[in-house]
PDB file of C-alpha atoms in Angstrom:
ATOM      1  CA  ALA A 125       0.000   0.000   0.000  1.00 73.00           C
ATOM      2  CA  GLN A 126       1.106   3.514  -0.714  1.00 80.00           C
ATOM      3  CA  SER A 127       1.663   6.152   1.919  1.00 89.00           C
ATOM      4  CA  VAL A 128       2.885   9.720   1.911  1.00 93.00           C
ATOM      5  CA  THR A 129       4.650  11.471   4.771  1.00 95.00           C
ATOM      6  CA  GLN A 130       4.973  15.229   4.916  1.00 95.00           C
ATOM      7  CA  LEU A 131       7.508  15.804   7.613  1.00 90.00           C
ATOM      8  CA  ASP A 132       6.520  19.329   8.600  1.00 94.00           C
ATOM      9  CA  SER A 133       2.995  20.322   9.561  1.00 94.00           C
ATOM     10  CA  GLN A 134       3.857  24.031   9.472  1.00 96.00           C
ATOM     11  CA  VAL A 135       6.725  25.977   7.929  1.00 97.00           C
ATOM     12  CA  PRO A 136       7.108  29.669   8.801  1.00 97.00           C
ATOM     13  CA  VAL A 137       9.396  31.652   6.547  1.00 97.00           C
ATOM     14  CA  PHE A 138      10.107  35.282   5.835  1.00 97.00           C
ATOM     15  CA  GLU A 139       9.213  36.845   2.520  1.00 97.00           C
ATOM     16  CA  GLU A 140      11.886  36.463  -0.182  1.00 97.00           C
ATOM     17  CA  ALA A 141      13.571  33.625   1.701  1.00 98.00           C
ATOM     18  CA  PRO A 142      13.913  30.166   0.141  1.00 98.00           C
ATOM     19  CA  VAL A 143      11.727  27.314   1.315  1.00 98.00           C
ATOM     20  CA  GLU A 144      11.672  23.538   1.094  1.00 98.00           C
ATOM     21  CA  LEU A 145       8.631  21.433   1.936  1.00 98.00           C
ATOM     22  CA  ARG A 146       9.514  17.817   2.476  1.00 98.00           C
ATOM     23  CA  CYS A 147       7.672  14.772   1.196  1.00 97.00           C
ATOM     24  CA  ASN A 148       8.542  11.103   1.432  1.00 96.00           C
ATOM     25  CA  TYR A 149       6.516   8.247   0.033  1.00 94.00           C
ATOM     26  CA  SER A 150       6.414   4.495   0.191  1.00 91.00           C
ATOM     27  CA  SER A 151       5.243   2.195  -2.556  1.00 82.00           C
ATOM     28  CA  SER A 152       6.179  -1.205  -3.894  1.00 74.00           C
ATOM     29  CA  VAL A 153       5.778  -0.130  -7.512  1.00 79.00           C
ATOM     30  CA  SER A 154       6.583   2.831  -9.704  1.00 79.00           C
ATOM     31  CA  VAL A 155       4.594   5.895  -8.823  1.00 85.00           C
ATOM     32  CA  TYR A 156       3.514   9.242 -10.121  1.00 90.00           C
ATOM     33  CA  LEU A 157       4.019  12.150  -7.741  1.00 93.00           C
ATOM     34  CA  PHE A 158       2.158  15.421  -7.367  1.00 94.00           C
ATOM     35  CA  TRP A 159       2.177  18.616  -5.346  1.00 96.00           C
ATOM     36  CA  TYR A 160      -1.054  20.552  -4.848  1.00 95.00           C
ATOM     37  CA  VAL A 161      -1.774  23.878  -3.182  1.00 95.00           C
ATOM     38  CA  GLN A 162      -4.963  24.675  -1.291  1.00 92.00           C
ATOM     39  CA  TYR A 163      -6.057  28.159  -0.283  1.00 89.00           C
ATOM     40  CA  PRO A 164      -8.617  28.502   2.549  1.00 83.00           C
ATOM     41  CA  ASN A 165     -12.024  27.069   1.699  1.00 77.00           C
ATOM     42  CA  GLN A 166     -10.977  26.238  -1.826  1.00 81.00           C
ATOM     43  CA  GLY A 167     -10.226  23.125  -3.816  1.00 83.00           C
ATOM     44  CA  LEU A 168      -6.791  21.997  -4.860  1.00 89.00           C
ATOM     45  CA  GLN A 169      -4.635  23.416  -7.606  1.00 91.00           C
ATOM     46  CA  LEU A 170      -1.888  21.365  -9.196  1.00 92.00           C
ATOM     47  CA  LEU A 171       1.557  22.894  -8.749  1.00 95.00           C
ATOM     48  CA  LEU A 172       3.582  20.234 -10.522  1.00 95.00           C
ATOM     49  CA  LYS A 173       3.825  16.550 -11.235  1.00 92.00           C
ATOM     50  CA  TYR A 174       6.422  13.898 -11.868  1.00 92.00           C
ATOM     51  CA  LEU A 175       5.464  11.143 -14.291  1.00 88.00           C
ATOM     52  CA  SER A 176       8.800  10.120 -15.819  1.00 87.00           C
ATOM     53  CA  GLY A 177      11.962  11.558 -17.321  1.00 89.00           C
ATOM     54  CA  SER A 178      13.921  14.383 -15.723  1.00 91.00           C
ATOM     55  CA  THR A 179      13.892  14.157 -11.962  1.00 92.00           C
ATOM     56  CA  LEU A 180      13.768  17.949 -11.581  1.00 96.00           C
ATOM     57  CA  VAL A 181      10.270  19.151 -12.261  1.00 96.00           C
ATOM     58  CA  LYS A 182       9.286  22.783 -12.627  1.00 97.00           C
ATOM     59  CA  GLY A 183       5.792  23.942 -11.868  1.00 96.00           C
ATOM     60  CA  ILE A 184       3.698  27.057 -11.632  1.00 94.00           C
ATOM     61  CA  ASN A 185       4.388  30.081  -9.437  1.00 93.00           C
ATOM     62  CA  GLY A 186       8.148  29.437  -9.402  1.00 96.00           C
ATOM     63  CA  PHE A 187       7.970  26.120  -7.567  1.00 97.00           C
ATOM     64  CA  GLU A 188      10.056  23.084  -8.418  1.00 98.00           C
ATOM     65  CA  ALA A 189      10.493  19.609  -6.994  1.00 98.00           C
ATOM     66  CA  GLU A 190      13.064  16.879  -7.297  1.00 96.00           C
ATOM     67  CA  PHE A 191      12.237  13.209  -7.463  1.00 95.00           C
ATOM     68  CA  ASN A 192      14.778  11.065  -5.630  1.00 94.00           C
ATOM     69  CA  LYS A 193      14.037   7.399  -6.119  1.00 91.00           C
ATOM     70  CA  SER A 194      16.728   6.099  -3.782  1.00 92.00           C
ATOM     71  CA  GLN A 195      15.467   8.282  -0.941  1.00 93.00           C
ATOM     72  CA  THR A 196      11.819   7.941  -1.994  1.00 94.00           C
ATOM     73  CA  SER A 197      11.438  11.687  -1.693  1.00 96.00           C
ATOM     74  CA  PHE A 198       9.794  14.455  -3.693  1.00 97.00           C
ATOM     75  CA  HIS A 199      10.632  17.689  -1.893  1.00 98.00           C
ATOM     76  CA  LEU A 200       9.105  20.973  -3.050  1.00 98.00           C
ATOM     77  CA  ARG A 201      11.251  24.093  -3.249  1.00 98.00           C
ATOM     78  CA  LYS A 202      10.998  27.757  -4.099  1.00 98.00           C
ATOM     79  CA  PRO A 203      14.031  30.072  -4.091  1.00 97.00           C
ATOM     80  CA  SER A 204      12.134  33.167  -2.981  1.00 98.00           C
ATOM     81  CA  VAL A 205       8.653  33.104  -1.480  1.00 98.00           C
ATOM     82  CA  HIS A 206       5.962  35.758  -1.498  1.00 97.00           C
ATOM     83  CA  ILE A 207       3.208  36.567   0.956  1.00 96.00           C
ATOM     84  CA  SER A 208       0.752  35.171  -1.588  1.00 95.00           C
ATOM     85  CA  ASP A 209       2.374  31.734  -1.274  1.00 96.00           C
ATOM     86  CA  THR A 210       0.823  31.368   2.170  1.00 96.00           C
ATOM     87  CA  ALA A 211      -1.381  28.285   1.819  1.00 96.00           C
ATOM     88  CA  GLU A 212      -1.471  24.589   2.564  1.00 94.00           C
ATOM     89  CA  TYR A 213       0.540  22.266   0.350  1.00 96.00           C
ATOM     90  CA  PHE A 214      -0.217  18.620  -0.225  1.00 95.00           C
ATOM     91  CA  CYS A 215       2.052  15.947  -1.643  1.00 96.00           C
ATOM     92  CA  ALA A 216       0.264  13.044  -3.309  1.00 94.00           C
ATOM     93  CA  VAL A 217       1.147   9.752  -4.966  1.00 92.00           C
ATOM     94  CA  SER A 218      -0.609   7.594  -7.531  1.00 87.00           C
ATOM     95  CA  GLU A 219       0.380   4.132  -8.662  1.00 79.00           C
ATOM     96  CA  GLY A 220      -0.738   4.680 -12.185  1.00 70.00           C
ATOM     97  CA  TYR A 221      -2.748   6.956 -14.383  1.00 60.00           C
ATOM     98  CA  GLY A 222      -6.413   6.763 -13.658  1.00 59.00           C
ATOM     99  CA  ASN A 223      -5.686   5.530 -10.151  1.00 73.00           C
ATOM    100  CA  LYS A 224      -6.623   7.244  -6.941  1.00 81.00           C
ATOM    101  CA  LEU A 225      -4.382   9.766  -5.252  1.00 87.00           C
ATOM    102  CA  VAL A 226      -3.090   9.188  -1.747  1.00 90.00           C
ATOM    103  CA  PHE A 227      -2.370  12.450   0.020  1.00 92.00           C
ATOM    104  CA  GLY A 228       0.046  13.420   2.726  1.00 93.00           C
ATOM    105  CA  ALA A 229      -1.189  15.249   5.814  1.00 92.00           C
ATOM    106  CA  GLY A 230      -0.319  18.634   4.334  1.00 94.00           C
ATOM    107  CA  THR A 231       2.143  21.398   5.212  1.00 96.00           C
ATOM    108  CA  ILE A 232       0.982  24.902   6.010  1.00 96.00           C
ATOM    109  CA  LEU A 233       3.389  27.451   4.604  1.00 97.00           C
ATOM    110  CA  ARG A 234       3.214  30.789   6.416  1.00 97.00           C
ATOM    111  CA  VAL A 235       5.106  33.600   4.762  1.00 97.00           C
ATOM    112  CA  LYS A 236       5.803  36.546   7.029  1.00 96.00           C
ATOM    113  CA  SER A 237       6.763  40.073   6.033  1.00 93.00           C
TER     114      SER A 237
ATOM    115  CA  GLY B  89      -6.993  24.094 -18.422  1.00 69.00           C
ATOM    116  CA  ALA B  90      -9.861  21.838 -17.445  1.00 84.00           C
ATOM    117  CA  VAL B  91     -12.492  23.238 -15.101  1.00 89.00           C
ATOM    118  CA  VAL B  92     -14.428  21.333 -12.472  1.00 94.00           C
ATOM    119  CA  SER B  93     -17.278  23.059 -10.709  1.00 94.00           C
ATOM    120  CA  GLN B  94     -18.921  21.997  -7.465  1.00 95.00           C
ATOM    121  CA  HIS B  95     -22.286  23.164  -6.266  1.00 96.00           C
ATOM    122  CA  PRO B  96     -23.140  24.355  -3.727  1.00 96.00           C
ATOM    123  CA  SER B  97     -20.015  25.943  -2.256  1.00 94.00           C
ATOM    124  CA  TRP B  98     -21.502  25.729   1.185  1.00 95.00           C
ATOM    125  CA  VAL B  99     -24.665  24.292   2.689  1.00 97.00           C
ATOM    126  CA  ILE B 100     -26.231  24.162   6.129  1.00 97.00           C
ATOM    127  CA  CYS B 101     -28.813  21.481   6.780  1.00 96.00           C
ATOM    128  CA  LYS B 102     -30.761  20.087   9.684  1.00 97.00           C
ATOM    129  CA  SER B 103     -29.848  16.777  11.225  1.00 97.00           C
ATOM    130  CA  GLY B 104     -31.757  13.939   9.584  1.00 97.00           C
ATOM    131  CA  THR B 105     -32.157  15.573   6.199  1.00 97.00           C
ATOM    132  CA  SER B 106     -30.349  14.691   2.968  1.00 97.00           C
ATOM    133  CA  VAL B 107     -28.020  16.911   0.982  1.00 98.00           C
ATOM    134  CA  LYS B 108     -26.940  16.578  -2.644  1.00 98.00           C
ATOM    135  CA  ILE B 109     -23.623  17.943  -3.908  1.00 97.00           C
ATOM    136  CA  GLU B 110     -22.938  18.239  -7.625  1.00 97.00           C
ATOM    137  CA  CYS B 111     -19.606  17.956  -9.396  1.00 96.00           C
ATOM    138  CA  ARG B 112     -19.462  19.004 -13.027  1.00 96.00           C
ATOM    139  CA  SER B 113     -16.641  18.948 -15.557  1.00 94.00           C
ATOM    140  CA  LEU B 114     -17.323  22.056 -17.614  1.00 94.00           C
ATOM    141  CA  ASP B 115     -15.064  21.651 -20.611  1.00 91.00           C
ATOM    142  CA  PHE B 116     -14.074  17.990 -20.782  1.00 92.00           C
ATOM    143  CA  GLN B 117     -15.548  14.537 -20.428  1.00 92.00           C
ATOM    144  CA  ALA B 118     -14.748  12.981 -17.084  1.00 91.00           C
ATOM    145  CA  THR B 119     -14.739   9.220 -17.276  1.00 89.00           C
ATOM    146  CA  THR B 120     -13.628   8.981 -13.656  1.00 91.00           C
ATOM    147  CA  MET B 121     -14.566  11.146 -10.710  1.00 93.00           C
ATOM    148  CA  PHE B 122     -13.329  10.969  -7.141  1.00 94.00           C
ATOM    149  CA  TRP B 123     -14.950  12.197  -3.943  1.00 96.00           C
ATOM    150  CA  TYR B 124     -12.856  13.241  -0.974  1.00 95.00           C
ATOM    151  CA  ARG B 125     -13.673  14.383   2.540  1.00 95.00           C
ATOM    152  CA  GLN B 126     -11.462  16.762   4.465  1.00 89.00           C
ATOM    153  CA  PHE B 127     -11.891  17.354   8.180  1.00 84.00           C
ATOM    154  CA  PRO B 128     -10.507  20.555   9.727  1.00 80.00           C
ATOM    155  CA  LYS B 129      -6.727  20.644   9.806  1.00 77.00           C
ATOM    156  CA  GLN B 130      -6.525  17.233   8.180  1.00 81.00           C
ATOM    157  CA  SER B 131      -5.687  15.847   4.768  1.00 85.00           C
ATOM    158  CA  LEU B 132      -8.032  14.672   2.047  1.00 89.00           C
ATOM    159  CA  MET B 133      -9.398  11.187   2.500  1.00 92.00           C
ATOM    160  CA  LEU B 134     -10.759   9.416  -0.554  1.00 93.00           C
ATOM    161  CA  MET B 135     -14.334   8.301  -0.073  1.00 96.00           C
ATOM    162  CA  ALA B 136     -15.128   6.714  -3.411  1.00 95.00           C
ATOM    163  CA  THR B 137     -14.230   6.444  -7.074  1.00 93.00           C
ATOM    164  CA  SER B 138     -16.932   6.584  -9.698  1.00 91.00           C
ATOM    165  CA  ASN B 139     -16.756   5.688 -13.359  1.00 88.00           C
ATOM    166  CA  GLU B 140     -19.419   6.923 -15.731  1.00 85.00           C
ATOM    167  CA  GLY B 141     -22.260   4.469 -16.062  1.00 83.00           C
ATOM    168  CA  SER B 142     -21.151   2.084 -13.354  1.00 85.00           C
ATOM    169  CA  LYS B 143     -21.435   1.769  -9.591  1.00 89.00           C
ATOM    170  CA  ALA B 144     -19.028   3.671  -7.411  1.00 93.00           C
ATOM    171  CA  THR B 145     -16.201   1.912  -5.624  1.00 93.00           C
ATOM    172  CA  TYR B 146     -16.133   2.912  -1.976  1.00 96.00           C
ATOM    173  CA  GLU B 147     -13.085   3.005   0.269  1.00 94.00           C
ATOM    174  CA  GLN B 148     -12.999   0.852   3.344  1.00 93.00           C
ATOM    175  CA  GLY B 149     -15.013   2.331   6.180  1.00 94.00           C
ATOM    176  CA  VAL B 150     -17.194   4.552   3.983  1.00 95.00           C
ATOM    177  CA  GLU B 151     -20.880   3.735   4.250  1.00 95.00           C
ATOM    178  CA  LYS B 152     -22.225   3.353   0.735  1.00 94.00           C
ATOM    179  CA  ASP B 153     -25.824   3.629   1.881  1.00 95.00           C
ATOM    180  CA  LYS B 154     -25.100   6.904   3.597  1.00 96.00           C
ATOM    181  CA  PHE B 155     -22.994   8.500   0.885  1.00 97.00           C
ATOM    182  CA  LEU B 156     -24.784   7.844  -2.385  1.00 96.00           C
ATOM    183  CA  ILE B 157     -22.734   8.540  -5.486  1.00 95.00           C
ATOM    184  CA  ASN B 158     -24.161   8.756  -8.967  1.00 92.00           C
ATOM    185  CA  HIS B 159     -22.105   9.296 -12.133  1.00 90.00           C
ATOM    186  CA  ALA B 160     -24.812   9.201 -14.746  1.00 83.00           C
ATOM    187  CA  SER B 161     -23.095  11.270 -17.413  1.00 91.00           C
ATOM    188  CA  LEU B 162     -19.575  12.138 -18.553  1.00 91.00           C
ATOM    189  CA  THR B 163     -19.872  15.612 -17.066  1.00 93.00           C
ATOM    190  CA  LEU B 164     -21.783  15.129 -13.833  1.00 94.00           C
ATOM    191  CA  SER B 165     -21.357  13.197 -10.623  1.00 95.00           C
ATOM    192  CA  THR B 166     -23.432  13.701  -7.492  1.00 96.00           C
ATOM    193  CA  LEU B 167     -22.804  12.873  -3.859  1.00 97.00           C
ATOM    194  CA  THR B 168     -25.870  12.623  -1.642  1.00 97.00           C
ATOM    195  CA  VAL B 169     -25.356  12.587   2.100  1.00 98.00           C
ATOM    196  CA  THR B 170     -28.433  10.823   3.434  1.00 97.00           C
ATOM    197  CA  SER B 171     -29.831  11.374   6.918  1.00 97.00           C
ATOM    198  CA  ALA B 172     -27.024  13.760   7.706  1.00 97.00           C
ATOM    199  CA  HIS B 173     -25.739  14.109  11.262  1.00 96.00           C
ATOM    200  CA  PRO B 174     -23.406  16.692  12.810  1.00 96.00           C
ATOM    201  CA  GLU B 175     -20.450  14.299  12.486  1.00 95.00           C
ATOM    202  CA  ASP B 176     -20.920  14.442   8.693  1.00 96.00           C
ATOM    203  CA  SER B 177     -20.017  18.124   8.776  1.00 96.00           C
ATOM    204  CA  SER B 178     -16.923  18.440   6.647  1.00 95.00           C
ATOM    205  CA  PHE B 179     -15.402  19.832   3.478  1.00 93.00           C
ATOM    206  CA  TYR B 180     -16.223  17.623   0.498  1.00 96.00           C
ATOM    207  CA  ILE B 181     -14.100  17.893  -2.638  1.00 94.00           C
ATOM    208  CA  CYS B 182     -14.490  16.177  -5.977  1.00 95.00           C
ATOM    209  CA  SER B 183     -11.956  15.650  -8.713  1.00 93.00           C
ATOM    210  CA  ALA B 184     -12.301  14.462 -12.275  1.00 93.00           C
ATOM    211  CA  LYS B 185     -10.070  12.795 -14.850  1.00 90.00           C
ATOM    212  CA  ARG B 186     -10.292  12.442 -18.594  1.00 87.00           C
ATOM    213  CA  ALA B 187     -10.020   9.025 -20.174  1.00 80.00           C
ATOM    214  CA  GLY B 188      -6.329   8.144 -20.252  1.00 76.00           C
ATOM    215  CA  GLY B 189      -5.399  11.290 -18.368  1.00 77.00           C
ATOM    216  CA  PHE B 190      -2.862  11.542 -15.556  1.00 74.00           C
ATOM    217  CA  GLU B 191      -4.044  14.706 -13.933  1.00 81.00           C
ATOM    218  CA  ALA B 192      -7.040  15.016 -11.644  1.00 85.00           C
ATOM    219  CA  PHE B 193      -8.786  18.384 -11.743  1.00 90.00           C
ATOM    220  CA  PHE B 194     -10.365  19.470  -8.490  1.00 92.00           C
ATOM    221  CA  GLY B 195     -13.559  21.298  -7.751  1.00 93.00           C
ATOM    222  CA  GLN B 196     -13.585  24.172  -5.311  1.00 92.00           C
ATOM    223  CA  GLY B 197     -15.135  22.083  -2.560  1.00 92.00           C
ATOM    224  CA  THR B 198     -18.390  22.147  -0.603  1.00 94.00           C
ATOM    225  CA  ARG B 199     -18.516  23.051   3.068  1.00 94.00           C
ATOM    226  CA  LEU B 200     -21.319  21.016   4.701  1.00 96.00           C
ATOM    227  CA  THR B 201     -22.526  21.962   8.154  1.00 96.00           C
ATOM    228  CA  VAL B 202     -25.159  19.803   9.802  1.00 97.00           C
ATOM    229  CA  VAL B 203     -26.966  21.422  12.735  1.00 97.00           C
TER     230      VAL B 203
END
């Protein structure tokens, strides 16, 4: 069975500082990996996804993530955050296209001025 | 991009009544739709997967007679919470996928409060 662990429940950071949100997964087969962002009382928006190929994936809003198979990680990074990046971020894994997503517990990113 | 719309965005109902939530794919055909529940300060938990024209597949621990899911067309799935109780109060989110697609597109969610 798949599982996703987001190691930090909250990450406070000052504006324009870099940030890394950590995500580790477990699965017995090849997986597809996703990062979503959720603003209060809204649905989820896809930031980026890893399906195959280059392990460094670039997404929207300046975010990127690196797939590390040996460490079973898919950490999300941004070199310089903005106040508007304050939201909750979810890492998710799927064992194949068309299959269900399993989500991590989420990480709340709080950007302070 | 693909757009998924949920209606209503929020609903308050009395205990014992039923509530229907709609999930529509506005500009694509969704062969598969997923329903999630999210409790405050928690992650999304998958409730069920529905494929157009067939019965939904429910996750373990989800009461299929309480949470009725219908996916009668390629653009519409509905979740009906029957005989709602305060413990059913939650944020319900749907997502939809095209045939052969990798990405799931999410609706904006429905906040259900049962009083």
